Amino acid sequence: KNQVEQSPQSLIILEGKNCTLQCNYTVSPFSNLRWYKQDTGRGPVSLTIMTFSENTKSNGRYTATLDADTKQSSLHITASQLSDSASYICVVSEYGNNRLAFGKGNQVVVIP
Amino acid sequence: NAGVTQTPKFRVLKTGQSMTLLCAQDMNHEYMYWYRQDPGMGLRLIHYSVGEGTTAKGEVPDGYNVSRLKKQNFLLGLESAAPSQTSVYFCASSRGLAGGPGEQFFGPGTRLTVL
């Protein structure tokens, strides 16, 4: 069973609208959680990193939240733009070793 | 800084042929990784290295070999290519931190087709 589950698998939103992507994980012990954005035909690029003590972190129109108790994270996109069309990948790092657990990604399509 | 570069960008092989994918990074990162990405599967780790001269198996290592002779380079080899190895291959590098790997920086990918 995958240690990182993302939902929804894909969604279509209108330009200017908001959306929220979910990431649930079972990785333990937990070190950090990163959200990556992957544009079509490109490699992933880091958006945010969340450590155990952090609840919210923003990067422009992207806001990530973390609930380490329930092992859930979300990525909220505000006032979506066409350039937000991409796959968003949740990656959880296990503390003390080199293991990274990848989600399969949330595919977001923003339409005008 | 070029970041992480991959060579080649595209390649078509026939079953049984061999090839080597080259990854180079100029950020002095300790850790380097090779992933494959297939539709609906997400990124899967093939092999990784935590330092020059060291390599380790990832989630899907069968059919691949790697070498890290220089800190800045990480090579992925396919000795006898199979159609199941048709995929997009990504290289990444990161710093090694006390709690685990740091932020990963990815290359642009290599699209490989095996006929």
Coordinates of N, CA and C in Angstrom, one line a residue, chain A residues 50-93:
Chain A
M50 N 7.1 21.5 4.7 CA 6.5 21.5 6.0 C 7.2 20.6 7.0
T51 N 7.6 21.1 8.1 CA 8.2 20.3 9.1 C 7.2 20.0 10.2
F52 N 7.5 19.2 11.2 CA 6.6 18.7 12.2 C 5.9 19.9 12.9
S53 N 6.6 20.9 13.2 CA 6.1 22.0 14.0 C 5.3 23.1 13.3
E54 N 5.3 22.9 12.0 CA 4.6 23.9 11.1 C 3.2 23.5 10.8
N55 N 2.3 24.5 10.8 CA 0.9 24.2 10.5 C 0.6 24.8 9.1
T56 N 1.1 25.9 8.8 CA 0.8 26.6 7.5 C 2.0 27.3 7.0
K57 N 2.1 27.2 5.7 CA 3.2 27.9 5.0 C 2.7 28.3 3.6
S58 N 3.0 29.6 3.3 CA 2.6 30.1 2.0 C 3.7 30.4 1.0
N59 N 3.4 30.3 -0.2 CA 4.4 30.6 -1.3 C 3.6 31.3 -2.4
G60 N 3.4 32.6 -2.3 CA 2.6 33.3 -3.3 C 1.1 32.9 -3.1
R61 N 0.5 32.4 -4.2 CA -0.9 32.0 -4.2 C -1.0 30.5 -3.7
Y62 N 0.0 29.9 -3.3 CA 0.0 28.5 -2.8 C 0.1 28.5 -1.3
T63 N -0.8 27.9 -0.6 CA -0.7 27.7 0.9 C -0.8 26.3 1.2
A64 N 0.2 25.8 1.9 CA 0.2 24.4 2.4 C -0.1 24.4 3.9
T65 N -0.9 23.3 4.3 CA -1.1 23.1 5.7 C -0.7 21.7 6.1
L66 N -0.4 21.5 7.3 CA 0.0 20.2 7.8 C -0.7 20.0 9.2
D67 N -1.3 18.8 9.3 CA -1.7 18.3 10.6 C -1.0 17.0 10.9
A68 N 0.1 17.1 11.7 CA 0.9 16.0 11.9 C 0.2 14.9 12.8
D69 N -0.8 15.3 13.5 CA -1.5 14.3 14.4 C -2.4 13.4 13.5
T70 N -3.1 14.0 12.5 CA -3.9 13.1 11.6 C -3.1 12.7 10.4
K71 N -1.9 13.2 10.2 CA -1.0 12.9 9.1 C -1.7 13.3 7.8
Q72 N -2.1 14.5 7.8 CA -2.8 15.1 6.6 C -2.1 16.4 6.2
S73 N -2.1 16.6 4.9 CA -1.6 17.9 4.4 C -2.5 18.4 3.3
S74 N -2.6 19.7 3.1 CA -3.4 20.2 2.0 C -2.6 21.3 1.3
L75 N -2.9 21.4 0.0 CA -2.3 22.5 -0.8 C -3.4 23.3 -1.4
H76 N -3.5 24.6 -1.0 CA -4.6 25.4 -1.5 C -4.1 26.4 -2.5
I77 N -4.7 26.4 -3.6 CA -4.4 27.4 -4.7 C -5.4 28.5 -4.8
T78 N -5.0 29.7 -4.6 CA -5.9 30.8 -4.6 C -5.9 31.5 -5.9
A79 N -7.1 31.9 -6.4 CA -7.2 32.7 -7.6 C -6.4 32.1 -8.7
S80 N -6.8 30.9 -9.1 CA -6.0 30.0 -10.0 C -5.8 30.8 -11.4
Q81 N -4.6 30.5 -11.9 CA -4.2 31.0 -13.2 C -4.0 29.8 -14.2
L82 N -4.0 30.1 -15.5 CA -3.8 29.1 -16.4 C -2.4 28.4 -16.2
S83 N -1.4 29.1 -15.7 CA -0.1 28.5 -15.5 C -0.1 27.6 -14.3
D84 N -1.2 27.5 -13.5 CA -1.3 26.6 -12.4 C -1.6 25.1 -12.9
S85 N -2.0 25.0 -14.2 CA -2.2 23.7 -14.8 C -0.9 22.9 -14.7
A86 N -1.0 21.8 -13.9 CA 0.2 21.0 -13.6 C -0.2 19.8 -12.8
S87 N 0.8 18.9 -12.5 CA 0.6 17.9 -11.5 C 1.3 18.3 -10.2
Y88 N 0.6 18.1 -9.1 CA 1.1 18.5 -7.8 C 1.4 17.3 -7.0
I89 N 2.7 17.1 -6.6 CA 3.1 15.9 -6.0 C 3.5 16.1 -4.5
C90 N 3.0 15.2 -3.7 CA 3.2 15.3 -2.2 C 4.3 14.3 -1.9
V91 N 5.4 14.7 -1.3 CA 6.5 13.9 -1.0 C 6.8 13.9 0.5
V92 N 6.8 12.8 1.2 CA 7.0 12.7 2.6 C 8.4 12.1 2.9
S93 N 9.2 12.7 3.8 CA 10.5 12.2 4.1 C 10.4 11.5 5.5

